[in-house]
Coordinates of C-alpha atoms in Angstrom, one line a residue:
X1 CA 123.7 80.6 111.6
X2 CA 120.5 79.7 110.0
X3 CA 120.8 77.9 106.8
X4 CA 120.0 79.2 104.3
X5 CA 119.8 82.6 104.3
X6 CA 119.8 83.5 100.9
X7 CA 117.2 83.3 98.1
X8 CA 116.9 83.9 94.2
X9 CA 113.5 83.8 93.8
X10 CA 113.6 83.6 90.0
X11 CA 111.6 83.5 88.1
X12 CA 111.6 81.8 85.0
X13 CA 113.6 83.0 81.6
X14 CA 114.8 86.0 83.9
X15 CA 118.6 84.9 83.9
X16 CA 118.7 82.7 87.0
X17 CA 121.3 80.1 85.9
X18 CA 124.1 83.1 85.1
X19 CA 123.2 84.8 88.9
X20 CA 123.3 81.3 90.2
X21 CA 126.6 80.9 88.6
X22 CA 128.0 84.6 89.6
X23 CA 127.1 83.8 93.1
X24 CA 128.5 79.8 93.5
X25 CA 131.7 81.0 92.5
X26 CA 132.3 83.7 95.0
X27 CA 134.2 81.8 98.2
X28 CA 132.3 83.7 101.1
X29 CA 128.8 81.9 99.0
X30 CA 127.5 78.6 99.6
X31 CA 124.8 77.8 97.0
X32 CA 123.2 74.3 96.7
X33 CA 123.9 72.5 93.6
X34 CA 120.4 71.6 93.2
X35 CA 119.1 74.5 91.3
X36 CA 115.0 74.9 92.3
X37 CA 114.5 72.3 94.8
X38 CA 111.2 74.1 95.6
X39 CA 111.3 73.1 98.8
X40 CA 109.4 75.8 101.0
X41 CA 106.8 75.8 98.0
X42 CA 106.5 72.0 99.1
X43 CA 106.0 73.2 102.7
X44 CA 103.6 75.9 102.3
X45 CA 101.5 73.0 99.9
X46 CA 101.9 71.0 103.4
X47 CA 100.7 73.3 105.8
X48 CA 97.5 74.0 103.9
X49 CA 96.9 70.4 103.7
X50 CA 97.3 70.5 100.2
X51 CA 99.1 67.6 98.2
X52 CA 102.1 67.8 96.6
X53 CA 101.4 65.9 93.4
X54 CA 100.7 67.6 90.3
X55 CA 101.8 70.5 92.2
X56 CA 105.3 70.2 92.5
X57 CA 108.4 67.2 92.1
X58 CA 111.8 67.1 92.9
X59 CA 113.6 64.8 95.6
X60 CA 114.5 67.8 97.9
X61 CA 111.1 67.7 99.7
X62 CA 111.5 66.7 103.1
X63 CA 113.5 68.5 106.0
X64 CA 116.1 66.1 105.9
X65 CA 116.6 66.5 102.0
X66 CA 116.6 70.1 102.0
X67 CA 118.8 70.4 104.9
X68 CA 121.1 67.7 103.5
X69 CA 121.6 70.5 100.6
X70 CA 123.7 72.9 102.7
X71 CA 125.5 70.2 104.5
X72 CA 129.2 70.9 103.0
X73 CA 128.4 74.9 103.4
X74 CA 131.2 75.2 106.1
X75 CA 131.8 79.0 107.5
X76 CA 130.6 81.1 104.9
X77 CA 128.7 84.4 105.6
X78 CA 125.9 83.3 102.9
X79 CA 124.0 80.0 102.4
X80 CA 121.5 80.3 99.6
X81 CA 119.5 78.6 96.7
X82 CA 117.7 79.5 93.7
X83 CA 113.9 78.5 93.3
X84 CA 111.1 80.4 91.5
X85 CA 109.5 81.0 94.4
X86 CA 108.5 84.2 92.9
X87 CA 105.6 83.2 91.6
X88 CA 104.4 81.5 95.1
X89 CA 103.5 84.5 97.7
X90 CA 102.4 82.6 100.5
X91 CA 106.3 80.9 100.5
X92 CA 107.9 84.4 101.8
X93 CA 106.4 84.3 105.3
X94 CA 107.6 80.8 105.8
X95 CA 111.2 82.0 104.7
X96 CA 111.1 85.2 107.0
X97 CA 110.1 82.9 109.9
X98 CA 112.7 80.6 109.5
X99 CA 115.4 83.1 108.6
X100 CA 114.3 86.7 109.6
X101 CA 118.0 88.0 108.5
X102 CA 117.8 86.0 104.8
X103 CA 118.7 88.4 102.0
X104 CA 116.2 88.0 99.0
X105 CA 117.5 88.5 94.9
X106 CA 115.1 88.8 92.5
X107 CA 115.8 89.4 88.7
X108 CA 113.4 91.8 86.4
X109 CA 112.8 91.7 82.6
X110 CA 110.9 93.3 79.8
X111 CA 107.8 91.0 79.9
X112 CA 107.2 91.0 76.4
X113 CA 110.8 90.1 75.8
X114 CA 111.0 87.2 78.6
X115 CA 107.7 85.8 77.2
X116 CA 109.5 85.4 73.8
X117 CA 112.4 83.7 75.6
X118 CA 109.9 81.2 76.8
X119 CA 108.4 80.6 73.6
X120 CA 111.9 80.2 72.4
X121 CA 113.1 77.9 75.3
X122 CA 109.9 75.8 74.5
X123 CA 110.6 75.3 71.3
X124 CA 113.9 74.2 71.6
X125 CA 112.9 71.7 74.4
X126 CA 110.3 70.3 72.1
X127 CA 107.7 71.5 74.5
X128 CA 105.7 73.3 71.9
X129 CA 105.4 73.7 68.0
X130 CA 103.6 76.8 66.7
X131 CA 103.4 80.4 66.5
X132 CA 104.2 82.9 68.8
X133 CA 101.5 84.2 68.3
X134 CA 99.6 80.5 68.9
X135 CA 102.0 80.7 72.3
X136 CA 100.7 83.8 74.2
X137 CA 96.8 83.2 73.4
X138 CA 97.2 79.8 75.5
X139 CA 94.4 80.8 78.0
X140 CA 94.1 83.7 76.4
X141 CA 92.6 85.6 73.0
X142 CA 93.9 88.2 70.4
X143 CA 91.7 91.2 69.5
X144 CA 92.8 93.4 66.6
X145 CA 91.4 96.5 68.7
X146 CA 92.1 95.3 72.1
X147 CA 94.8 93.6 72.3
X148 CA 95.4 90.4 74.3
X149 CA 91.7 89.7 76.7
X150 CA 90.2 87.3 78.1
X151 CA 93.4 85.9 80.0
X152 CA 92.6 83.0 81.9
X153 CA 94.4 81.8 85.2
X154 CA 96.5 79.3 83.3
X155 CA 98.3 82.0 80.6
X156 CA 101.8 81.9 80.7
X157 CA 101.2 85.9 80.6
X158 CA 101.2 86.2 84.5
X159 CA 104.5 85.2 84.6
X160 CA 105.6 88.6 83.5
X161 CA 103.2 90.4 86.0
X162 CA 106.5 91.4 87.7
X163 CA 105.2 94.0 90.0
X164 CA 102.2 92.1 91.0
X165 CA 105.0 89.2 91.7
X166 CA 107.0 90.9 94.4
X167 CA 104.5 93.4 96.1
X168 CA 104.0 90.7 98.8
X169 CA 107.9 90.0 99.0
X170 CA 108.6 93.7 99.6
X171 CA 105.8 94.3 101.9
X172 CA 107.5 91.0 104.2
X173 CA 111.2 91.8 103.7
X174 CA 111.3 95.1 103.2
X175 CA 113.6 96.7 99.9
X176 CA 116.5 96.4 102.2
X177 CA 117.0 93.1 102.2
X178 CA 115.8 92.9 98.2
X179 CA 118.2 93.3 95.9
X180 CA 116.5 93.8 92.3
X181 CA 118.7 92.9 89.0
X182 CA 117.7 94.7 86.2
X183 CA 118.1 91.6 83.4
X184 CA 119.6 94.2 80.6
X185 CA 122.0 95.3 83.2
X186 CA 123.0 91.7 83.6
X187 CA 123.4 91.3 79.4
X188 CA 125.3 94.4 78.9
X189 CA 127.0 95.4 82.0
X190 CA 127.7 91.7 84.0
X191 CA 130.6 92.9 85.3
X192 CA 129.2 96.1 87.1
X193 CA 126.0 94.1 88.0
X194 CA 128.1 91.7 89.8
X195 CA 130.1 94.1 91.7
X196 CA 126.9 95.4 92.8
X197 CA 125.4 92.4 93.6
X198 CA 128.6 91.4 95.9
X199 CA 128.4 94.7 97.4
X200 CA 124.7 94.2 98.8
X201 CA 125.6 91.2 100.3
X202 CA 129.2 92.9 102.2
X203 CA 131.4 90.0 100.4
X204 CA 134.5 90.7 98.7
X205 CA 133.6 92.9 95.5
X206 CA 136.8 92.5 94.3
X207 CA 136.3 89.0 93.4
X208 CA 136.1 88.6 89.5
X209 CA 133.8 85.3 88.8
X210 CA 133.7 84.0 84.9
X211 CA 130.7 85.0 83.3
X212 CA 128.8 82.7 81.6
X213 CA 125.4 83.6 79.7
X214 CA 123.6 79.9 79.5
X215 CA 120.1 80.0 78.5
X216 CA 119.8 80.6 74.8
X217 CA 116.4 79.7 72.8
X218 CA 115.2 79.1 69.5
X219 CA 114.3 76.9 66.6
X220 CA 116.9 74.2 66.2
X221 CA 119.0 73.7 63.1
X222 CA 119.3 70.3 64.2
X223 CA 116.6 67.9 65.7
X224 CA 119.3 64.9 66.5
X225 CA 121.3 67.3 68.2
X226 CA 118.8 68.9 70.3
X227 CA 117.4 65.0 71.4
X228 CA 121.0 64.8 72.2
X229 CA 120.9 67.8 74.7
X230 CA 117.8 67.0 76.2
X231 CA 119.1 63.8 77.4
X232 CA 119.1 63.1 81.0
X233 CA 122.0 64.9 82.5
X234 CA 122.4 62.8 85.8
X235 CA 125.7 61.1 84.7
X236 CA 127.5 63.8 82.9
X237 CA 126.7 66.0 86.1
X238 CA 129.3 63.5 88.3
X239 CA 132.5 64.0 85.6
X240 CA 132.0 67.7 84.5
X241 CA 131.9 70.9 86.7
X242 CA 128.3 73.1 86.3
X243 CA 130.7 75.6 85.3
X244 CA 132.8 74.0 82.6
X245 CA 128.6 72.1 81.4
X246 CA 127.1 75.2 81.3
X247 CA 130.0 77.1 79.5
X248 CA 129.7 74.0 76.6
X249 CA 125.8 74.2 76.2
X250 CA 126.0 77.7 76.0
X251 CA 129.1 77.5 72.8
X252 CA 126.6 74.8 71.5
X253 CA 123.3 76.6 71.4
X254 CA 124.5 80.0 69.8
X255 CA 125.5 77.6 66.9
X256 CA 122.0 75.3 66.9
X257 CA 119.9 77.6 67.4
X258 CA 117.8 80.3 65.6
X259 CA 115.6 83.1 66.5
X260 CA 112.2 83.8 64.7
X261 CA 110.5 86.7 63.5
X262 CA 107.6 88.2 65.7
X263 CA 104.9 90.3 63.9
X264 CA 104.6 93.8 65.3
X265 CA 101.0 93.8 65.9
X266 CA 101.5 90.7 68.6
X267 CA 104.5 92.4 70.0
X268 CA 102.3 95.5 70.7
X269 CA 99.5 93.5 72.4
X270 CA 102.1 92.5 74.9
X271 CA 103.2 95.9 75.3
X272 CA 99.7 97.3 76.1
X273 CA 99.0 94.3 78.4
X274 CA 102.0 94.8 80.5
X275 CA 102.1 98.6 80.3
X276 CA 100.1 99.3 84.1
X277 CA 102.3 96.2 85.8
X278 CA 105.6 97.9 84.2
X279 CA 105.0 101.6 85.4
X280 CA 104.2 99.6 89.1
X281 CA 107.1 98.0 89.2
X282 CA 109.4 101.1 88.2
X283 CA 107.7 102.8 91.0
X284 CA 108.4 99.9 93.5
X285 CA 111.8 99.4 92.6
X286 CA 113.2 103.1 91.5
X287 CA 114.5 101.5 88.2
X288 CA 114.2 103.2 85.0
X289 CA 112.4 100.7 82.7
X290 CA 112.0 103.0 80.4
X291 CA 113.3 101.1 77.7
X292 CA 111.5 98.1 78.0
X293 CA 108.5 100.4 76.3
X294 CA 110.6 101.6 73.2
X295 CA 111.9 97.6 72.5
X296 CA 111.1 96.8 69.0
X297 CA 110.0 93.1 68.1
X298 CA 112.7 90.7 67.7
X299 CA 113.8 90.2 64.2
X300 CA 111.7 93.9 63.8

């Protein structure tokens, strides 16, 4: 068997760490422990004699590191990691080449709403202070009649160009070996969405996995606790389980953390910048998204 031959392709605020979770758990699944190693992102850099730095870090780089990931997978019917690879086209020929039978997962969310969840996460990572408003026109510029124009390469908006994202990865796989995860299924129906998930991949859908929702944003209560979060994580990781860590951080940011209001006149110059990409991506994917139109700002 070729290792791996499984992919969540992310991306990023589109509940990757809970589907990374649902599928470490289940005991005919193999998943790396490294979350994002990035590794065929690395080697696509490589073969177009690009360097790597300022382009992409981690330690699982090499061959040998990456392979060295899947090592203790045993004989399980699926090895797989969990890299935003999404947002890296050229990266899906080098997977089909290497594992022409790989099953790809990919995760889909109201663009307006996952932008807001990376403003959020920002903010309680001490990335950024500011608006919301100040965090979507990075690269980009507010009109009152228009709407959100002028979006330059480096916006954070193209991250919710979800359509755009996986044309390539459909046109190389094919939908039947995509399996797309609606993320308000995921919220409100994990159960279901797991059996589902289990189901495309012919494990055991009868296994029942805890459930843990992990990546909660917001403006802290506290700013010592937060510091005390964002610590470097490499020596708690030896004594606690990623289950039992992420089940903790997840009890200790719904109390630390709070979630602003968004004025509706931003919130509509998402929606009108993401309306073409969102009636796309229904059509490539049969979901109804219907309901990603009708969402009214948070705190609205």
């Amino acid at each position: 068997m070729t290792l791996p031959n499984l992919f969540f392709i992310g991306g990023m605020r589109f509940g990757s760490t809970t589907l990374y979770l649902l599928l470490a758990q289940h005991p005919e699944i193999f998943m790396a422990d490294i979350k994002e190693p990035m590794f065929w992102y690395a080697e696509a850099l490589r073969q177009k004699g690009l360097p790597l730095e300022g382009r992409v870090n981690g330690r699982f780089l090499t061959r040998d590191a990456y392979d060295g990931l899947f090592a203790g997978a045993g004989a399980v019917k699926w090895a797989g990691e969990a890299s935003h690879y999404i947002y890296h086209p050229e990266v899906c020929d080098l997977i089909r080449r290497h594992s022409p039978d790989a099953r790809i997962l990919i995760s889909v969310r109201d663009p307006a709403q996952r932008m807001f969840s990376e403003y959020l996460f920002r903010l309680r990572s001490g990335y950024f202070r500011g608006s919301f408003e100040d965090f979507i026109t990075q690269g980009a510029r507010f009109d009152a009649e228009r709407g959100l124009v002028d979006v330059s390469r480096k916006s954070r908006l193209g991250k919710g160009l979800q359509a755009n994202l996986l044309q390539r990865w459909i046109e190389v796989f094919g939908m039947e070996r995509i399996h797309v995860i609606n993320f308000d299924d995921l919220k409100a129906r994990p159960a279901e969405v797991t059996r589902q998930l289990y189901h495309f991949l012919e494990v055991d859908p009868g296994f029942t996995p805890a459930i843990v929702h992990t990546q909660r944003g917001g403006v802290p209560r506290s700013a010592l606790v937060m510091r005390l979060l964002n610590l470097p994580k490499v020596r708690i990781r030896r004594f606690v389980p990623r289950l039992l860590r992420e089940r903790l951080r997840a009890q200790i940011y719904s109390k630390v953390l709070e979630s602003p209001k968004v004025a509706p006149g931003t919130w509509e110059a998402l929606r009108r910048y993401y309306a073409s990409d969102i009636a796309r991506l229904q059509a490539l994917t049969g979901l109804d998204l219907r309901s990603w139109i009708l969402r009214p700002a948070p705190g609205g």
